[in-house]
XYZ file of C-alpha atoms in Angstrom:
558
model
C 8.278 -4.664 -2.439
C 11.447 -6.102 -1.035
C 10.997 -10.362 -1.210
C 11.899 -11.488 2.158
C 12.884 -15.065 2.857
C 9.324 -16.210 2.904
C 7.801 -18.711 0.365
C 4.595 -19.511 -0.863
C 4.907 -23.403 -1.844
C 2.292 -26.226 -0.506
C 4.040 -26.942 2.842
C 6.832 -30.261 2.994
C 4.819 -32.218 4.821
C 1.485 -32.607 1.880
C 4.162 -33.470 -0.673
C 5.769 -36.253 2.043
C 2.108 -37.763 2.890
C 1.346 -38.079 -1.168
C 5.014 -39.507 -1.523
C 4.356 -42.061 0.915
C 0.868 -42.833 -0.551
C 2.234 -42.844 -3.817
C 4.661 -45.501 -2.422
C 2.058 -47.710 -0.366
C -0.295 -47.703 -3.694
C 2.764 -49.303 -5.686
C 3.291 -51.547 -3.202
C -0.162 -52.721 -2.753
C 0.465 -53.210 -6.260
C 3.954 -55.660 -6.142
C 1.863 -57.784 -3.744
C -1.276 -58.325 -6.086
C 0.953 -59.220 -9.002
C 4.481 -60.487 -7.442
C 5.059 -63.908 -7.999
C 8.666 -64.943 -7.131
C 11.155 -65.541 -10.154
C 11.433 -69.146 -11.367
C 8.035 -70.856 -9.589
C 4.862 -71.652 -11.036
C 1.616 -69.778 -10.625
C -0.759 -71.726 -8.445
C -2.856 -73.551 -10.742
C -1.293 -72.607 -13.956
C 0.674 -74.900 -15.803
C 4.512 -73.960 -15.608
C 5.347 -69.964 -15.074
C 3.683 -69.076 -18.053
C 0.641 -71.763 -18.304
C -3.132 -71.478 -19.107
C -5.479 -72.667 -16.695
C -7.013 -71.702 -13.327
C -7.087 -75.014 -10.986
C -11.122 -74.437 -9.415
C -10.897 -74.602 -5.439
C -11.000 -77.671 -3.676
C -9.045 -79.634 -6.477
C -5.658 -80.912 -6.382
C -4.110 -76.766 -7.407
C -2.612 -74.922 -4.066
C -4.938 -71.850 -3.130
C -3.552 -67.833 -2.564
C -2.346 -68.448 0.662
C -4.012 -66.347 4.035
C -0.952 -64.424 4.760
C -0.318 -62.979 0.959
C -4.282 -61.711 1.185
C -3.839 -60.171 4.734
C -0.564 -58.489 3.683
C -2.861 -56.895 0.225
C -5.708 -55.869 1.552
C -3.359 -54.180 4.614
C -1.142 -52.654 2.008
C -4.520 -51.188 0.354
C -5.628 -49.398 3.276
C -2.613 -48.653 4.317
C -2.164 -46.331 1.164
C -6.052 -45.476 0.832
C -5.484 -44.108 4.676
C -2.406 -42.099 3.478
C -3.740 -40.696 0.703
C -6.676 -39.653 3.035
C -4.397 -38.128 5.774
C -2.872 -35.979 2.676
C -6.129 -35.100 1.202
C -7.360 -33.731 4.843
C -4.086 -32.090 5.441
C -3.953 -29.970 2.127
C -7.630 -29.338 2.853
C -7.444 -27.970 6.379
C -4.275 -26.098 4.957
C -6.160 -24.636 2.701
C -8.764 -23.787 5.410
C -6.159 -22.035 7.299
C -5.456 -19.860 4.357
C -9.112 -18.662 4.139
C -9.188 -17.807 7.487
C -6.489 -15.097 6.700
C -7.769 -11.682 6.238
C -5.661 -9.449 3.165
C -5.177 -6.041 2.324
C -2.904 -4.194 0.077
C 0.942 -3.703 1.817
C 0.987 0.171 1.033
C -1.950 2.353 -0.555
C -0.456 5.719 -0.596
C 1.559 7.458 -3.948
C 4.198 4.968 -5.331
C 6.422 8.344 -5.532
C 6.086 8.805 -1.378
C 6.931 4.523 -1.042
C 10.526 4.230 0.912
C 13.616 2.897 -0.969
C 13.824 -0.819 -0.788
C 16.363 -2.115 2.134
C 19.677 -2.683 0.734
C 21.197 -6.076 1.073
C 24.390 -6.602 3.167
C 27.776 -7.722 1.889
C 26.311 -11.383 2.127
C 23.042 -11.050 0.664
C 21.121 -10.742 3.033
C 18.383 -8.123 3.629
C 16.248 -6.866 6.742
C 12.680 -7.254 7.414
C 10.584 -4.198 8.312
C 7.013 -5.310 9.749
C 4.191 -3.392 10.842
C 2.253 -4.641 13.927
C -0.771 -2.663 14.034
C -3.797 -3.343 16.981
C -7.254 -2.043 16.305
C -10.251 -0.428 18.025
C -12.887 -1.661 15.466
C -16.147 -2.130 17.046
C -17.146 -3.582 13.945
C -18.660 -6.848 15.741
C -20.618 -7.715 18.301
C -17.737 -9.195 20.269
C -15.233 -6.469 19.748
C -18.088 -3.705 20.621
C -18.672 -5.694 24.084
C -14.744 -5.659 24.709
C -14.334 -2.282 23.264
C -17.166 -0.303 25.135
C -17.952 3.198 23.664
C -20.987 2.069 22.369
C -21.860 5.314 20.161
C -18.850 3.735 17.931
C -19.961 0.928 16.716
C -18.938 0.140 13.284
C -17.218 3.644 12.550
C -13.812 3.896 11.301
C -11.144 2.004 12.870
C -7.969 3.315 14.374
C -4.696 2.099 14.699
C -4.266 2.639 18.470
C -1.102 0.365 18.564
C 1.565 0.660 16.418
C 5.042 -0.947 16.158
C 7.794 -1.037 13.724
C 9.457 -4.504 14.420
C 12.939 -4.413 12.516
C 14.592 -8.028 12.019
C 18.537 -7.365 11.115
C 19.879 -8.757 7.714
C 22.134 -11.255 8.965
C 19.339 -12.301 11.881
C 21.393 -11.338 14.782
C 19.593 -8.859 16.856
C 15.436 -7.250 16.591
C 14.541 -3.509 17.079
C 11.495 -2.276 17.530
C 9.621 1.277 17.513
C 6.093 2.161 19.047
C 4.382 4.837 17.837
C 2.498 6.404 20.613
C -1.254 6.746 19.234
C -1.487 10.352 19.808
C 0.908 11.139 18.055
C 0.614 14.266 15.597
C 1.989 14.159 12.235
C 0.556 14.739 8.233
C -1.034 11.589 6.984
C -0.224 11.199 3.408
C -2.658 10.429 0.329
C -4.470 7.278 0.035
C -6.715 5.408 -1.712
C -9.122 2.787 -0.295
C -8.435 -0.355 -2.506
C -12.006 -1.809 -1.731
C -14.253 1.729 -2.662
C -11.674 3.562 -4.651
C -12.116 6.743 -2.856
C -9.598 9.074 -2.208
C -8.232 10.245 0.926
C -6.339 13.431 0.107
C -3.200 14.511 2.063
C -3.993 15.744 5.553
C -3.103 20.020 5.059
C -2.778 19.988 9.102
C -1.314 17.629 12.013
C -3.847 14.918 12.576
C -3.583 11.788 14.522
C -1.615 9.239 13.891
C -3.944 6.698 14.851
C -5.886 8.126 12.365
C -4.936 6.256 9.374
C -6.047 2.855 9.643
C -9.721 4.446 9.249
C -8.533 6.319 5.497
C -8.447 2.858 3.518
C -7.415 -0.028 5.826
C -3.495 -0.997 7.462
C -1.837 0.024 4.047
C -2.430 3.776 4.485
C -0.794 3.099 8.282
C 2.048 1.852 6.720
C 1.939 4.618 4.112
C 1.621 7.137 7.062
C 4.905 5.237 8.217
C 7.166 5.423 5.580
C 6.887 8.616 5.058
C 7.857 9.879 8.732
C 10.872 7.536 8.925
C 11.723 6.898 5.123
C 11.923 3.473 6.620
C 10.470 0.374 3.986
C 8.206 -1.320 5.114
C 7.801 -5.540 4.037
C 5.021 -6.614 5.679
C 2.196 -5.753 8.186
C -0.318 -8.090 10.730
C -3.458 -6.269 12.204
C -5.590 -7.542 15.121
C -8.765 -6.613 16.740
C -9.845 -6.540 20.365
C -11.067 -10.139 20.157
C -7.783 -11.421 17.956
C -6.003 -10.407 20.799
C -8.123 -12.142 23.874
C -8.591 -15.665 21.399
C -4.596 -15.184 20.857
C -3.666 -14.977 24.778
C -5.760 -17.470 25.216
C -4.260 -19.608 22.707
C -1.061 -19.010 23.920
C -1.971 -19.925 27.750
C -1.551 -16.959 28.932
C 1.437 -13.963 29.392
C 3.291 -13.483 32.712
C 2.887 -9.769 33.973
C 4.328 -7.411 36.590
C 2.882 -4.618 38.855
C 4.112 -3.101 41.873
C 1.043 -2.785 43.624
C -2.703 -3.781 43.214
C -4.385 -1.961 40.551
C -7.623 -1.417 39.645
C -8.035 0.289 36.095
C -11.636 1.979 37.111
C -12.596 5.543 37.661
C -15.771 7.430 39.022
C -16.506 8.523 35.770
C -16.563 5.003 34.375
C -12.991 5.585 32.500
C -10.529 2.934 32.696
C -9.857 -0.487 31.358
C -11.090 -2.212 34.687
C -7.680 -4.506 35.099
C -7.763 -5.762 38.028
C -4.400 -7.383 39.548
C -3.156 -8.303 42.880
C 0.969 -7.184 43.349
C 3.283 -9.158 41.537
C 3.270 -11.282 38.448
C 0.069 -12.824 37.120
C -0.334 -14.965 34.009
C -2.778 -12.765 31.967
C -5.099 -14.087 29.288
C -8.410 -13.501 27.150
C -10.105 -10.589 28.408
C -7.453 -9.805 31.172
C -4.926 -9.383 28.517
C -6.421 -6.931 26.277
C -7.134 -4.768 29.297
C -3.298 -5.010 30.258
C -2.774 -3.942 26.760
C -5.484 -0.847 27.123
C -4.742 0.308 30.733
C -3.658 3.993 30.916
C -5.563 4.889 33.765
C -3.421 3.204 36.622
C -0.230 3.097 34.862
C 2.672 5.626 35.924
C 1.544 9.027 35.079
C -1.533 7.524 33.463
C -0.336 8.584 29.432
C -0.013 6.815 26.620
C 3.657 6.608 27.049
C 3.022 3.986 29.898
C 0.738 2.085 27.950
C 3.514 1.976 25.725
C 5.662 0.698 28.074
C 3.310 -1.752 29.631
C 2.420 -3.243 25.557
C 6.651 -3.979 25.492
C 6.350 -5.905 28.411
C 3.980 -7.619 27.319
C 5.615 -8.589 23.954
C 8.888 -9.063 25.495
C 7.224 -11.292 27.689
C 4.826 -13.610 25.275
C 7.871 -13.966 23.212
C 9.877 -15.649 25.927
C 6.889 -17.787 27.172
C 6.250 -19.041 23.186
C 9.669 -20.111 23.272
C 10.161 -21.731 26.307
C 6.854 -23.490 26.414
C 7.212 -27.025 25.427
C 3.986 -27.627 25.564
C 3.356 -26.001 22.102
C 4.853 -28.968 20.504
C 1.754 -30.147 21.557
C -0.022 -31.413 17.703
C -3.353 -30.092 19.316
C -2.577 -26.947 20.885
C -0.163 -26.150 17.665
C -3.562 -26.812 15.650
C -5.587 -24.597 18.352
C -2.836 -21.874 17.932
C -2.755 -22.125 14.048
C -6.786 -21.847 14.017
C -6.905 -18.713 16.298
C -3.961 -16.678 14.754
C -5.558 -17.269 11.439
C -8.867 -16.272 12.353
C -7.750 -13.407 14.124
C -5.423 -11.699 11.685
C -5.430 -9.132 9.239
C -2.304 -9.256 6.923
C -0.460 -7.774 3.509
C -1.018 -9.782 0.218
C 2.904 -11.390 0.671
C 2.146 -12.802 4.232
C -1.668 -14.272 2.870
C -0.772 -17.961 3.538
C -0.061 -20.334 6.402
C 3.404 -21.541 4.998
C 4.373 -17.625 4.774
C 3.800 -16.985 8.133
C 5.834 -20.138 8.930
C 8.586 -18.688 7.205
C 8.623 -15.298 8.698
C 8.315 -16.705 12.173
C 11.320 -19.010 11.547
C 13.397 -15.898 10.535
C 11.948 -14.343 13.651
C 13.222 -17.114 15.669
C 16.770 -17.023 14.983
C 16.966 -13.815 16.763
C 17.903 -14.776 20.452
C 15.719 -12.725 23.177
C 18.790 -10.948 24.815
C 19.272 -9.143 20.863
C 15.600 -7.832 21.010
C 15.304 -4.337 22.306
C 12.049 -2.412 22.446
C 11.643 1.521 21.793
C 9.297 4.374 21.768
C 9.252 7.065 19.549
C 11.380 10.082 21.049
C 8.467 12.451 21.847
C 7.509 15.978 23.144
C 4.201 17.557 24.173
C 2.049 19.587 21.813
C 1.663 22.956 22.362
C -2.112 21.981 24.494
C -0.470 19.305 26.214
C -2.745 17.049 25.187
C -1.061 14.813 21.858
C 2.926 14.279 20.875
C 5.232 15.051 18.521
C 8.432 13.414 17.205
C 11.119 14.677 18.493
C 12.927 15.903 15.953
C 16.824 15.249 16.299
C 16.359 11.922 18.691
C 13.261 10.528 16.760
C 15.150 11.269 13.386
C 18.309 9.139 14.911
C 16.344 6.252 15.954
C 15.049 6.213 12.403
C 18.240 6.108 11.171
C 19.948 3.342 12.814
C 17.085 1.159 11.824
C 17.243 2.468 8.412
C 20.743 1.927 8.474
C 20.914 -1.864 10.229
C 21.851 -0.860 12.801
C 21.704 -2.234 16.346
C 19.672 -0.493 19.343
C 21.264 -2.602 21.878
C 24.436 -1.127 20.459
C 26.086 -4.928 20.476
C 26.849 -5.180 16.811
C 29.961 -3.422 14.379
C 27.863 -2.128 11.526
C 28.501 1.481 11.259
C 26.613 4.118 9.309
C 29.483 4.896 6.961
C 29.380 2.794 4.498
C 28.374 3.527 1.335
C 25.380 3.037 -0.888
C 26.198 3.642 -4.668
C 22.922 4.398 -6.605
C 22.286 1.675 -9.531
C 21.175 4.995 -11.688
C 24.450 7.083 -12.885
C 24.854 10.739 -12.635
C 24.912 13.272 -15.317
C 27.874 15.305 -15.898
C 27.843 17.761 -13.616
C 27.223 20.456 -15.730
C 23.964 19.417 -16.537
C 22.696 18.548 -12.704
C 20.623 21.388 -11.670
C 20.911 21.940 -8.112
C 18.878 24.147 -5.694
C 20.434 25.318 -2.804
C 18.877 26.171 0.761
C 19.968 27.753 3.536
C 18.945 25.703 6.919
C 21.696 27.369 9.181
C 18.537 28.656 11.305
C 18.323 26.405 14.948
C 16.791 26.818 18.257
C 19.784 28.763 19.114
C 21.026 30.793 16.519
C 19.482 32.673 13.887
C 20.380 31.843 10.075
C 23.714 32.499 8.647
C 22.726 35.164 5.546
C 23.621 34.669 2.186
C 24.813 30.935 2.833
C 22.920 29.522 0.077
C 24.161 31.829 -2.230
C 28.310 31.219 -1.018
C 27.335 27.243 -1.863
C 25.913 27.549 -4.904
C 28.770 29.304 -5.638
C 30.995 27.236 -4.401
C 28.972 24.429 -6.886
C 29.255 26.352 -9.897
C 33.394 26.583 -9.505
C 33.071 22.599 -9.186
C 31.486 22.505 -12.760
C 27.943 22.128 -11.384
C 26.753 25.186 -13.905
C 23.108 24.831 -13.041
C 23.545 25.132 -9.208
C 21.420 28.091 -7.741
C 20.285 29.802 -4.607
C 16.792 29.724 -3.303
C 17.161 32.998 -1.561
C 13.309 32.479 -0.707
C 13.267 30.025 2.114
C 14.983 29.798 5.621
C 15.110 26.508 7.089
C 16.155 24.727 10.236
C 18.360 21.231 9.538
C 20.559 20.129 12.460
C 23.169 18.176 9.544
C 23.412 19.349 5.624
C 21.234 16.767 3.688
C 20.666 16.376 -0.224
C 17.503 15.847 -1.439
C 16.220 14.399 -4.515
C 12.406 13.615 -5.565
C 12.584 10.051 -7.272
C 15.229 7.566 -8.194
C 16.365 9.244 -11.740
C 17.969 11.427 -9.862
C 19.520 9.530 -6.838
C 22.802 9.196 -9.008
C 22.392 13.161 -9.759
C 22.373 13.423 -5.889
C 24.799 11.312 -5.083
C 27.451 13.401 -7.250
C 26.390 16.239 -5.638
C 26.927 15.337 -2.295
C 30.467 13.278 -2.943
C 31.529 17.111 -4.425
C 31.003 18.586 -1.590
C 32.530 15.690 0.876
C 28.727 15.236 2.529
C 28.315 11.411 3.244
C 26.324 9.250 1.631
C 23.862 8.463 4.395
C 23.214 12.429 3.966
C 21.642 11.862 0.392
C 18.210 11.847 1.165
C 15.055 10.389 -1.133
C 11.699 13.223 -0.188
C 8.939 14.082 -2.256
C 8.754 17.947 -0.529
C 11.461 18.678 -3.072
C 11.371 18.661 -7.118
C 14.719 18.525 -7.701
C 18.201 17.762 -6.365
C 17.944 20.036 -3.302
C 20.890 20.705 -0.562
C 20.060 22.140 2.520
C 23.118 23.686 4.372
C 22.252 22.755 7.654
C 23.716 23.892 10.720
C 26.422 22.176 11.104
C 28.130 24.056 8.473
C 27.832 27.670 9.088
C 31.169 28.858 7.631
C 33.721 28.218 5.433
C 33.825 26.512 1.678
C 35.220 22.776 3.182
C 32.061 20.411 5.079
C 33.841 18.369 7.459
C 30.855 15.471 8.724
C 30.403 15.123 12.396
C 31.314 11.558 13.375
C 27.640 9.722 14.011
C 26.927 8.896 16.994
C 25.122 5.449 17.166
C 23.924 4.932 20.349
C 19.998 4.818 21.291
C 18.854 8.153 22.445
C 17.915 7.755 25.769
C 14.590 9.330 25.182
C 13.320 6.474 23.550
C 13.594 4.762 26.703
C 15.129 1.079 25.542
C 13.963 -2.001 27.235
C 15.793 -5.547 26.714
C 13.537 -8.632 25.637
C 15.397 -10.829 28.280
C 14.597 -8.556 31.200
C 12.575 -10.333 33.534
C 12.614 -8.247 36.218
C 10.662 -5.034 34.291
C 7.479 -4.443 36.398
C 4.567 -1.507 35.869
C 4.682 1.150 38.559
C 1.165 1.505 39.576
C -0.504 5.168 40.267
C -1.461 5.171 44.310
C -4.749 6.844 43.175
C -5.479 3.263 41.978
C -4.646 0.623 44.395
C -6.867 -0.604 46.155
């Protein structure tokens, strides 16, 4: 797993408190023993005499002031020392309160290549936010409704890829709407051992969380956008009313009244007046649920209503002084601990710390919230990726690269595998032909003039899978594991394919190229300049808008 700039030590402040007790204890000390340089100890004889003078003779007694200042200097370090004691102790309670499960429980061979690090060091953070539907209390069963579910498998009904930049400049971040269809990969449940086996058809992508815990999620994840993935929080219904209420509530905007309530008895039953309102506790989790009342009353809305939301608790937590409140700091700590769920590397308060001071340095105007390009099943009723613009926002986060498309990183560079090639006479290569699109059949016998083309390069082992038609917008290399990333990488340099082409996926068991269909003719690939610019379909909203508002369905105003 890629380290991020997190740590795990004791925080500062327990080793300052027992520095400063350690201190007052050897001061306490000086004053029971000091006796200035060159005088007499009261009733001794001379500075290093025998014996004690007995009160009330003629022999001086400890003066008042020198016992006040000992006995101050005791407590004073006793009440240090205590302060320290119940500091590492209610740290240490904080820590317990911190639910863990494993980061990723899916095959090791499907995990994501780790995040490269940029010319200074420096390396992204990829984290998981995932909200639940467990009814698996009484609380979240009362919030939740849907009585028949209580304590069945959870699902992941919110999902969002939060990407922090390497160099801490700017913060992208994906939803995943919760219908969306997709193949969940294999996983295995860390606490019973059993085995979830690869889903053979589209399932839900919600789905997951209930086939293990949050690591098969972010399994589920990394497979669709080959995106790795650090870390990952989870919280339930009530984590999220204890947390709004912790926070004092989150500014919200509608266009007209809205009542979340149907005939039926569907609907999250928000109730708001026109305007903004400071949501909180139960108010906020229904702003967070509402579909019915929202827009065209999808899941895409509720989408869009959960960024405003975010966009909007971010800019309250920093602006509100009043945090720097010890108490309501202590409040805050108590609740967000009790109410999350998180991976093994974020299981401790000074962790969390950490992360949220690298979240921090990102300033509001660089945050920029996304959903998932989408279209409609074929019943209307769920998603799907869409393939070109879903596979392009996946890349620029994969690539560092800005959605607010205010930065100069460009998707060019190059990323040199730490595993050498073969000669190229030993790298076996299978070629594909992919030529086929939604607008023009397949170009025959292209697999067979590439491979051809290999084999005059030197690549003897290069054949055509004459077998298989596929449909790739851009020629891509594939290879199955990291051995053979270097094998890849030759392959593709050969051929004048760029690097960001050569592509890690365990559908193939061997170096694989798929001439795609953006090279239909000729023996010479010349790469389309990328475009890096946020599709438009994945409908971008800025973290410092404060004007964003939800349009309200006139079936439910009232």
């Amino acid at each position: 797993m890629v380290r991020s700039s997190v740590r795990g030590e004791v925080p500062p402040v327990e080793a300052l408190d027992v520095a400063e007790a350690h201190d007052a204890v050897e001061a306490a000390d000086d004053v029971m023993s000091h006796t200035p340089r060159g005088q007499d100890v009261p009733g001794g004889g001379g500075r290093h005499g025998g014996g004690r003078r007995e009160a009330g003779g003629n022999g001086a007694r400890r003066p008042r002031g020198r016992r006040v200042l000992r006995w101050t200097a005791v407590v004073l370090a006793v009440a240090i020392l205590g302060t320290a004691c119940a500091g590492y102790l209610y740290y240490q309670h904080l820590n317990a309160n911190l639910k863990k499960e494993p980061l990723n429980i899916g095959d090791a061979k499907d995990r994501a290549a780790e995040s490269k690090a940029n010319a200074a060091g420096q390396k992204p953070l990829n984290i998981l936010l995932i909200g639940s539907d467990a009814r698996n209390t009484t609380e979240n069963q009362k919030l939740g409704g849907a009585k028949d579910t209580f304590n069945t498998a959870p699902r992941a009904d919110v999902q969002m890829l939060v990407h922090v930049s390497a160099d801490r400049t700017d913060m992208s971040v994906i939803s995943m709407p919760r219908d969306t269809l997709l193949q969940i990969p294999k996983c295995t449940d860390p606490d019973t051992g059993k085995v979830y086996a690869a889903s053979t058809s589209l399932a839900m992508t919600n789905d997951s969380l209930g086939r293990g815990g949050p690591g098969c999620t972010v399994a589920t994840w990394e497979k669709l956008t080959d995106i790795h993935i650090d870390h990952f929080m989870m919280v339930d219904f009530s984590g999220v009313v204890s947390m709004a209420d912790a926070i004092g509530g989150v500014p919200v905007c509608v266009d007209a009244d809205i009542y979340s309530h149907t005939s039926s008895g569907h609907g999250s039953g928000l109730r708001l007046k026109k305007g903004i309102t400071s949501v909180k506790g139960k108010q906020a989790l229904q702003w967070l649920r509402t579909r019915y009342g929202f827009e065209d009353g999808s899941d895409i809305a509720r989408t869009k209503a959960q960024h405003m939301y975010m966009n909007s608790m971010v800019r309250r937590l920093r602006a509100n002084a009043t945090l720097g409140n010890p108490d309501k700091l202590r409040k805050l700590a108590e609740t967000a601990t009790q109410a999350l769920t998180v991976d093994e590397g974020l299981g401790t308060v000074a962790k969390l710390y950490d992360l949220s001071s690298e979240l921090k340095k990102v300033p509001t105007e660089r945050i920029t919230m996304t959903t998932m390009p989408w279209v409609y099943s074929s019943d209307g009723n769920r998603v799907l990726p869409r393939a070109t613009d879903a596979a392009k926002l996946f890349r620029l986060v994969r690539e560092d690269i800005a959605l607010d498309g205010k930065d100069k990183k460009k998707s060019t560079k190059t990323r040199t595998s730490t595993d050498p090639a073969a000669a190229d006479d030993r790298i076996a290569v299978q070629v594909q032909n992919g030529t086929q699109s939604g607008t023009e059949a397949a170009v025959t016998g292209r697999a067979g003039t590439i491979a051809q083309l290999l084999v005059g390069k030197g690549f003897d082992q290069a054949v055509a899978d004459t077998s298989t038609l596929l449909s790739e917008d851009k020629t891509v290399v594939r290879y199955p594991s990291a051995d053979l990333e270097g094998d890849a990488q030759r392959v593709a340099k050969a051929l004048g394919v760029p690097s960001g082409l050569v592509k890690k996926s365990t559908d193939v068991s061997g170096v694989t190229l798929v001439v795609g269909a953006d090279w239909r003719s000729g023996t010479k690939y010349t790469a389309a300049e990328e475009d890096d610019r946020t599709p438009e379909s994945a409908s971008a909203l800025n973290g410092a808008d404060t004007k964003a508002c939800m349009h309200v369905d006139p079936d439910y105003t009232w």
